[in-house]
């Protein structure tokens, strides 16, 4: 159950990885006349893996308990992205007839993954920290409930995702009574 909960935090990253898998192995023909830009393929590889690792960084920083280990998790995410890029190149070489493997594609994947780490550390992390800081000030607890009775409830055992949200989730996601502003609260942030 803990593995499923851990992996559920990385659903956006997995969707981007599956999209890269599809785009890397499918036979895509452009319906439009694309201008012949030199090394356009390398730019696409760079962008895909930069996006993959940027989304991974977002997933790490939005869950508060993962962000404590962000250095080792980001390094392992970068290594996994580089391995995924190498695996895609091998798949293109051995499992498709219309694609070829290229070392420069692999290099573009690696550099793109590194650029994604830089975006995650220098752009995504400060934005999420700023959001968490302002959200804590705006969303002080409004209701108090007996959390012990909720934790022993058979509903919580059968439907844990519902009880992952705070008891005053509905009030926090509508209008704050103190500020009269619309407030959106993500359960993981």
Coordinates of N, CA and C in Angstrom, one line a residue:
X1 N 0.8 -1.2 0.0 CA 0.0 0.0 0.0 C 0.9 1.3 0.0
X2 N 2.0 1.2 0.7 CA 2.9 2.4 0.8 C 3.5 2.6 -0.6
X3 N 3.8 1.5 -1.3 CA 4.4 1.7 -2.7 C 3.4 2.4 -3.6
X4 N 2.1 2.0 -3.5 CA 1.1 2.6 -4.4 C 1.0 4.1 -4.0
X5 N 1.0 4.4 -2.7 CA 0.9 5.8 -2.3 C 2.1 6.6 -2.7
X6 N 3.3 6.0 -2.6 CA 4.5 6.7 -3.1 C 4.4 7.0 -4.6
X7 N 4.0 5.9 -5.4 CA 4.0 6.1 -6.8 C 2.9 7.0 -7.3
X8 N 1.8 7.1 -6.5 CA 0.7 8.0 -6.9 C 1.1 9.5 -6.9
X9 N 2.2 9.8 -6.2 CA 2.7 11.2 -6.2 C 3.4 11.5 -7.5
X10 N 3.8 10.5 -8.3 CA 4.5 10.7 -9.5 C 3.7 10.4 -10.8
X11 N 2.4 10.5 -10.7 CA 1.5 10.2 -11.8 C 1.8 11.2 -13.0
X12 N 1.9 12.5 -12.7 CA 2.3 13.4 -13.9 C 3.6 13.0 -14.5
X13 N 4.6 12.6 -13.8 CA 5.9 12.2 -14.3 C 5.7 10.9 -15.1
X14 N 4.9 10.0 -14.7 CA 4.7 8.8 -15.4 C 4.0 9.0 -16.7
X15 N 3.0 9.9 -16.7 CA 2.3 10.3 -17.9 C 3.2 10.9 -19.0
X16 N 4.1 11.8 -18.5 CA 5.1 12.3 -19.4 C 6.0 11.3 -20.0
X17 N 6.5 10.3 -19.1 CA 7.3 9.2 -19.6 C 6.7 8.3 -20.6
X18 N 5.4 8.1 -20.4 CA 4.6 7.3 -21.3 C 4.5 8.0 -22.7
X19 N 4.3 9.3 -22.6 CA 4.2 10.1 -23.8 C 5.5 10.1 -24.6
X20 N 6.6 10.2 -23.8 CA 7.9 10.1 -24.5 C 8.1 8.7 -25.1
X21 N 7.6 7.6 -24.4 CA 7.7 6.3 -25.0 C 6.9 6.2 -26.3
X22 N 5.7 6.8 -26.3 CA 4.9 6.7 -27.5 C 5.6 7.5 -28.7
X23 N 6.0 8.7 -28.3 CA 6.6 9.5 -29.4 C 8.0 9.0 -29.9
X24 N 8.7 8.3 -29.0 CA 10.0 7.7 -29.5 C 9.8 6.5 -30.3
X25 N 8.7 5.7 -30.1 CA 8.6 4.5 -30.9 C 7.5 4.5 -31.9
X26 N 6.7 5.5 -32.0 CA 5.7 5.5 -33.1 C 6.3 6.1 -34.4
X27 N 5.6 5.8 -35.4 CA 5.9 6.3 -36.7 C 5.1 7.5 -37.0
X28 N 5.7 8.7 -36.7 CA 5.0 9.9 -36.7 C 5.3 10.6 -38.1
X29 N 4.3 11.0 -38.8 CA 4.5 11.8 -40.0 C 3.8 13.1 -39.8
X30 N 4.4 14.1 -40.2 CA 3.9 15.5 -40.0 C 3.0 15.8 -41.2
X31 N 1.7 16.2 -40.9 CA 0.8 16.6 -42.0 C 1.2 18.0 -42.6
X32 N 2.0 18.7 -42.0 CA 2.4 20.0 -42.4 C 3.8 20.0 -43.0
X33 N 4.1 21.0 -43.8 CA 5.4 21.1 -44.3 C 6.3 21.8 -43.2
X34 N 7.1 21.0 -42.5 CA 8.0 21.5 -41.5 C 9.2 21.9 -42.2
X35 N 9.7 23.1 -41.9 CA 10.9 23.6 -42.5 C 12.1 22.7 -42.0
X36 N 13.1 22.5 -42.9 CA 14.2 21.7 -42.6 C 15.2 22.5 -41.7
X37 N 15.1 22.3 -40.4 CA 15.9 23.0 -39.5 C 17.0 22.0 -39.0
X38 N 18.2 22.4 -39.1 CA 19.3 21.5 -38.8 C 19.2 21.2 -37.3
X39 N 19.4 19.9 -36.9 CA 19.4 19.4 -35.6 C 18.0 19.6 -34.8
X40 N 16.9 19.7 -35.6 CA 15.6 19.9 -34.9 C 15.3 18.7 -34.0
X41 N 15.8 17.5 -34.5 CA 15.6 16.3 -33.7 C 16.2 16.4 -32.3
X42 N 17.4 17.0 -32.2 CA 18.1 17.1 -31.0 C 17.4 18.1 -30.1
X43 N 16.8 19.2 -30.7 CA 16.1 20.1 -29.9 C 14.8 19.5 -29.3
X44 N 14.2 18.6 -30.0 CA 13.0 17.9 -29.5 C 13.4 17.0 -28.4
X45 N 14.5 16.2 -28.6 CA 14.9 15.3 -27.5 C 15.3 16.1 -26.2
X46 N 16.0 17.2 -26.4 CA 16.3 18.1 -25.3 C 15.1 18.6 -24.5
X47 N 14.1 19.0 -25.3 CA 12.9 19.6 -24.7 C 12.0 18.5 -24.0
X48 N 11.9 17.3 -24.6 CA 11.2 16.2 -24.0 C 11.7 15.9 -22.6
X49 N 13.0 15.7 -22.5 CA 13.6 15.3 -21.3 C 13.8 16.4 -20.3
X50 N 13.9 17.6 -20.7 CA 13.8 18.8 -19.8 C 12.4 18.8 -19.2
X51 N 11.4 18.6 -20.0 CA 10.0 18.6 -19.5 C 9.8 17.4 -18.5
X52 N 10.3 16.2 -18.8 CA 10.2 15.1 -18.0 C 10.8 15.4 -16.6
X53 N 12.0 15.8 -16.5 CA 12.6 16.1 -15.2 C 12.0 17.3 -14.5
X54 N 11.5 18.3 -15.2 CA 10.9 19.4 -14.6 C 9.6 19.0 -13.9
X55 N 8.8 18.1 -14.6 CA 7.6 17.6 -14.0 C 8.0 16.7 -12.8
X56 N 9.0 16.0 -12.9 CA 9.5 15.1 -11.7 C 9.9 16.1 -10.5
X57 N 10.6 17.2 -10.8 CA 10.9 18.1 -9.7 C 9.6 18.7 -9.1
X58 N 8.6 19.0 -9.9 CA 7.4 19.5 -9.4 C 6.7 18.5 -8.5
X59 N 6.8 17.2 -8.9 CA 6.2 16.2 -8.1 C 6.9 16.0 -6.7
X60 N 8.2 16.2 -6.8 CA 9.0 16.0 -5.5 C 8.7 17.2 -4.6
X61 N 8.7 18.4 -5.1 CA 8.6 19.6 -4.2 C 7.2 19.8 -3.8
X62 N 6.2 19.3 -4.4 CA 4.8 19.5 -4.0 C 4.5 18.6 -2.8
X63 N 5.2 17.5 -2.6 CA 4.9 16.6 -1.5 C 6.0 17.0 -0.4
X64 N 5.5 17.4 0.7 CA 6.4 18.0 1.8 C 7.3 17.0 2.3
X65 N 7.0 15.7 2.4 CA 7.9 14.7 3.0 C 9.0 14.3 2.1
X66 N 8.7 14.4 0.8 CA 9.8 14.1 -0.2 C 10.8 15.2 -0.3
X67 N 10.4 16.4 -0.2 CA 11.3 17.6 -0.4 C 12.4 17.6 0.7
X68 N 12.3 16.9 1.8 CA 13.3 16.8 2.7 C 14.6 16.1 2.2
X69 N 14.3 15.2 1.3 CA 15.4 14.4 0.7 C 15.6 14.8 -0.8
X70 N 15.4 16.1 -1.1 CA 15.4 16.5 -2.5 C 16.7 16.3 -3.2
X71 N 17.8 16.4 -2.6 CA 19.1 16.2 -3.3 C 19.3 14.8 -3.9
X72 N 19.1 13.8 -3.0 CA 19.2 12.4 -3.5 C 18.1 12.0 -4.4
X73 N 16.9 12.5 -4.1 CA 15.8 12.1 -5.0 C 15.9 12.7 -6.4
X74 N 16.4 14.0 -6.4 CA 16.6 14.6 -7.7 C 17.7 14.0 -8.5
X75 N 18.8 13.6 -7.8 CA 19.8 12.9 -8.5 C 19.4 11.5 -9.0
X76 N 18.6 10.8 -8.3 CA 18.0 9.5 -8.8 C 17.0 9.7 -9.9
X77 N 16.3 10.8 -9.8 CA 15.4 11.1 -10.9 C 16.1 11.5 -12.2
X78 N 17.2 12.2 -12.1 CA 18.1 12.5 -13.3 C 18.7 11.2 -13.8
X79 N 19.2 10.4 -13.0 CA 19.7 9.1 -13.4 C 18.7 8.3 -14.1
X80 N 17.5 8.2 -13.6 CA 16.4 7.4 -14.2 C 16.0 8.0 -15.6
X81 N 16.0 9.4 -15.7 CA 15.7 10.0 -17.0 C 16.7 9.7 -18.0
X82 N 18.0 9.7 -17.6 CA 19.1 9.4 -18.5 C 19.0 7.9 -18.9
X83 N 18.7 7.0 -18.0 CA 18.5 5.6 -18.3 C 17.3 5.4 -19.3
X84 N 16.3 6.1 -19.0 CA 15.1 6.1 -19.9 C 15.4 6.5 -21.3
X85 N 16.2 7.6 -21.4 CA 16.6 8.1 -22.7 C 17.5 7.0 -23.4
X86 N 18.4 6.4 -22.7 CA 19.2 5.3 -23.3 C 18.4 4.1 -23.7
X87 N 17.4 3.8 -22.9 CA 16.5 2.7 -23.2 C 15.7 3.0 -24.5
X88 N 15.2 4.2 -24.6 CA 14.5 4.6 -25.8 C 15.3 4.5 -27.0
X89 N 16.6 4.9 -26.9 CA 17.5 4.8 -28.1 C 17.7 3.3 -28.5
X90 N 17.9 2.5 -27.5 CA 18.1 1.1 -27.8 C 16.8 0.5 -28.4
X91 N 15.6 0.9 -27.9 CA 14.4 0.4 -28.4 C 14.2 0.8 -29.9
X92 N 14.6 2.1 -30.2 CA 14.5 2.6 -31.5 C 15.4 1.8 -32.5
X93 N 16.6 1.3 -32.0 CA 17.5 0.6 -32.8 C 17.1 -0.8 -33.0
X94 N 16.6 -1.5 -32.0 CA 16.4 -2.9 -32.1 C 14.9 -3.3 -32.3
X95 N 14.0 -2.4 -32.0 CA 12.6 -2.8 -32.1 C 11.8 -2.1 -33.2
X96 N 12.4 -1.1 -33.8 CA 11.7 -0.4 -34.9 C 12.5 -0.5 -36.2
X97 N 11.8 -0.4 -37.3 CA 12.5 -0.4 -38.6 C 12.6 1.0 -39.1
X98 N 11.8 1.9 -38.6 CA 11.7 3.3 -39.2 C 12.4 4.3 -38.3
X99 N 13.1 3.9 -37.2 CA 13.8 4.8 -36.3 C 15.2 4.3 -36.2
X100 N 16.2 5.1 -35.9 CA 17.6 4.8 -35.7 C 18.0 5.4 -34.4
X101 N 19.0 4.7 -33.7 CA 19.6 5.2 -32.5 C 20.7 6.1 -32.9
X102 N 20.9 7.1 -32.0 CA 21.9 8.1 -32.3 C 22.5 8.5 -30.9
X103 N 23.9 8.6 -30.9 CA 24.5 9.0 -29.6 C 24.2 10.4 -29.3
X104 N 24.1 11.3 -30.3 CA 23.8 12.7 -30.1 C 22.4 12.9 -29.6
X105 N 21.4 12.0 -29.9 CA 20.1 12.0 -29.3 C 20.2 11.7 -27.8
X106 N 21.0 10.7 -27.5 CA 21.2 10.4 -26.1 C 21.9 11.5 -25.3
X107 N 22.8 12.2 -26.0 CA 23.5 13.4 -25.3 C 22.5 14.5 -25.1
X108 N 21.6 14.7 -26.1 CA 20.5 15.7 -26.0 C 19.6 15.4 -24.8
X109 N 19.2 14.1 -24.7 CA 18.4 13.6 -23.6 C 19.1 13.9 -22.3
X110 N 20.3 13.6 -22.1 CA 21.1 13.8 -20.9 C 21.2 15.3 -20.5
X111 N 21.5 16.1 -21.5 CA 21.6 17.6 -21.2 C 20.2 18.2 -20.9
X112 N 19.2 17.7 -21.6 CA 17.8 18.2 -21.3 C 17.4 17.8 -19.9
X113 N 17.8 16.6 -19.5 CA 17.4 16.2 -18.1 C 18.2 17.0 -17.1
X114 N 19.4 17.4 -17.4 CA 20.2 18.3 -16.5 C 19.5 19.7 -16.4
X115 N 19.1 20.2 -17.6 CA 18.4 21.5 -17.6 C 17.1 21.4 -16.8
X116 N 16.4 20.2 -16.9 CA 15.2 20.1 -16.1 C 15.5 20.2 -14.6
X117 N 16.6 19.6 -14.2 CA 17.0 19.7 -12.7 C 17.2 21.2 -12.4
X118 N 17.9 21.9 -13.2 CA 18.2 23.3 -13.0 C 16.9 24.1 -12.9
X119 N 15.9 23.8 -13.8 CA 14.6 24.5 -13.7 C 13.9 24.1 -12.5
X120 N 14.0 22.9 -12.1 CA 13.3 22.4 -10.9 C 13.9 23.1 -9.6
X121 N 15.2 23.2 -9.5 CA 15.8 23.7 -8.3 C 15.7 25.3 -8.3
X122 N 15.9 25.9 -9.4 CA 15.9 27.4 -9.4 C 14.6 28.1 -9.7
X123 N 13.6 27.4 -10.3 CA 12.4 28.0 -10.6 C 11.2 27.3 -9.9
X124 N 11.1 26.0 -10.0 CA 9.9 25.3 -9.4 C 10.0 25.3 -7.9
X125 N 11.1 25.0 -7.3 CA 11.2 25.0 -5.8 C 10.9 26.3 -5.2
X126 N 11.4 27.5 -5.7 CA 11.0 28.8 -5.0 C 9.5 29.1 -5.2
X127 N 9.0 28.7 -6.4 CA 7.6 29.0 -6.6 C 6.7 28.2 -5.6
X128 N 7.0 26.9 -5.5 CA 6.2 26.1 -4.6 C 6.4 26.5 -3.1
X129 N 7.6 26.9 -2.7 CA 7.8 27.3 -1.3 C 7.1 28.6 -1.1
X130 N 7.1 29.5 -2.1 CA 6.3 30.8 -1.9 C 4.8 30.5 -1.8
X131 N 4.3 29.5 -2.6 CA 2.9 29.1 -2.6 C 2.6 28.5 -1.2
X132 N 3.4 27.7 -0.7 CA 3.1 27.0 0.6 C 3.1 28.1 1.7
X133 N 4.1 29.0 1.6 CA 4.1 30.0 2.7 C 2.9 30.9 2.7
X134 N 2.5 31.4 1.5 CA 1.3 32.2 1.5 C 0.0 31.4 1.8
X135 N 0.0 30.2 1.4 CA -1.2 29.4 1.6 C -1.3 29.1 3.1
X136 N -0.2 28.9 3.9 CA -0.3 28.6 5.3 C -0.9 29.8 6.0
X137 N -0.5 31.0 5.6 CA -1.0 32.2 6.2 C -2.5 32.4 6.0
X138 N -3.0 32.1 4.8 CA -4.4 32.4 4.4 C -5.3 31.3 5.0
X139 N -4.8 30.1 5.1 CA -5.7 28.9 5.4 C -5.4 28.4 6.8
X140 N -5.6 29.2 7.8 CA -5.6 28.8 9.2 C -6.8 27.9 9.4
X141 N -6.7 26.9 10.4 CA -7.8 26.0 10.6 C -9.1 26.7 11.0
X142 N -10.2 26.4 10.4 CA -11.4 27.0 10.7 C -12.3 26.0 11.6
X143 N -12.3 24.8 11.2 CA -13.1 23.8 12.0 C -12.2 22.9 12.7
X144 N -12.7 22.4 13.8 CA -11.9 21.4 14.6 C -12.8 20.1 14.7
X145 N -12.2 19.0 14.4 CA -12.9 17.7 14.4 C -12.1 16.7 15.3
X146 N -12.7 15.7 15.7 CA -12.1 14.6 16.4 C -11.4 13.7 15.4
X147 N -10.1 13.9 15.3 CA -9.3 13.2 14.3 C -9.1 11.7 14.7
X148 N -9.2 11.5 16.0 CA -9.0 10.1 16.5 C -10.2 9.2 16.0
X149 N -11.4 9.7 16.0 CA -12.5 8.9 15.6 C -12.4 8.7 14.1
X150 N -11.9 9.7 13.3 CA -11.7 9.5 11.9 C -10.7 8.5 11.6
X151 N -9.6 8.4 12.3 CA -8.5 7.4 12.0 C -9.0 6.0 12.3
X152 N -10.0 5.8 13.2 CA -10.4 4.5 13.5 C -11.6 4.1 12.6
X153 N -12.1 5.0 11.8 CA -13.3 4.7 11.0 C -13.0 3.7 9.9
X154 N -14.0 2.8 9.7 CA -13.8 1.8 8.6 C -13.8 2.5 7.2
X155 N -14.4 3.7 7.1 CA -14.4 4.4 5.9 C -13.0 4.9 5.5
X156 N -12.2 5.3 6.5 CA -10.8 5.7 6.2 C -10.0 4.5 5.7
X157 N -10.3 3.4 6.2 CA -9.5 2.2 5.8 C -9.8 1.8 4.4
X158 N -11.1 2.0 4.0 CA -11.5 1.6 2.7 C -11.3 2.7 1.6
X159 N -11.4 3.9 2.0 CA -11.2 5.0 1.1 C -10.2 6.1 1.6
X160 N -8.9 5.7 1.6 CA -8.0 6.6 2.2 C -7.8 7.9 1.5
X161 N -8.0 8.0 0.2 CA -7.8 9.2 -0.5 C -8.7 10.3 -0.1
X162 N -10.0 9.9 0.3 CA -10.9 10.9 0.7 C -10.4 11.6 2.0
X163 N -9.9 10.8 2.9 CA -9.5 11.3 4.2 C -8.1 11.9 4.2
X164 N -7.5 11.9 3.1 CA -6.2 12.5 3.0 C -6.3 14.0 3.1
X165 N -7.5 14.5 2.7 CA -7.8 15.9 2.7 C -8.1 16.3 4.2
X166 N -7.8 17.6 4.5 CA -8.1 18.0 5.8 C -9.6 18.1 6.1
X167 N -10.0 18.1 7.3 CA -11.5 18.1 7.6 C -12.2 19.3 7.1
X168 N -11.5 20.4 7.0 CA -12.1 21.7 6.5 C -11.8 21.9 5.1
X169 N -11.5 20.9 4.3 CA -11.1 21.0 2.9 C -12.2 21.8 2.1
X170 N -13.5 21.5 2.3 CA -14.5 22.2 1.5 C -14.5 23.7 1.8
X171 N -14.3 24.1 3.0 CA -14.3 25.5 3.3 C -13.1 26.2 2.8
X172 N -11.9 25.5 2.8 CA -10.7 26.1 2.3 C -10.7 26.2 0.8
X173 N -11.5 25.3 0.1 CA -11.5 25.4 -1.3 C -12.7 26.2 -1.9
X174 N -13.4 26.8 -1.0 CA -14.5 27.7 -1.5 C -14.0 29.1 -1.2
X175 N -14.6 29.8 -0.2 CA -14.2 31.2 0.1 C -13.7 31.2 1.5
X176 N -12.6 31.9 1.7 CA -12.0 32.0 3.0 C -12.9 33.1 3.7
X177 N -13.3 32.8 4.9 CA -14.2 33.8 5.6 C -13.5 35.0 6.1
X178 N -12.2 34.9 6.3 CA -11.4 36.0 6.8 C -11.0 37.0 5.6
X179 N -10.6 36.5 4.5 CA -10.1 37.3 3.5 C -11.1 37.5 2.3
X180 N -12.1 36.8 2.3 CA -13.2 36.9 1.2 C -12.6 36.6 -0.2
X181 N -11.5 35.9 -0.2 CA -10.8 35.6 -1.5 C -11.0 34.1 -1.8
X182 N -11.0 33.8 -3.1 CA -11.1 32.4 -3.5 C -9.8 31.7 -3.2
X183 N -9.9 30.6 -2.6 CA -8.7 29.9 -2.2 C -8.7 28.5 -2.8
X184 N -7.6 28.1 -3.4 CA -7.5 26.7 -3.9 C -6.4 26.0 -3.1
X185 N -6.8 24.9 -2.6 CA -5.8 24.2 -1.7 C -5.6 22.8 -2.4
X186 N -4.4 22.5 -2.7 CA -4.0 21.2 -3.2 C -3.7 20.3 -2.0
X187 N -4.2 19.1 -1.8 CA -3.9 18.3 -0.6 C -2.5 18.0 -0.4
X188 N -1.7 17.9 -1.5 CA -0.3 17.6 -1.3 C 0.6 18.8 -1.0
X189 N 0.1 20.0 -1.2 CA 0.9 21.2 -1.0 C 0.8 21.7 0.4

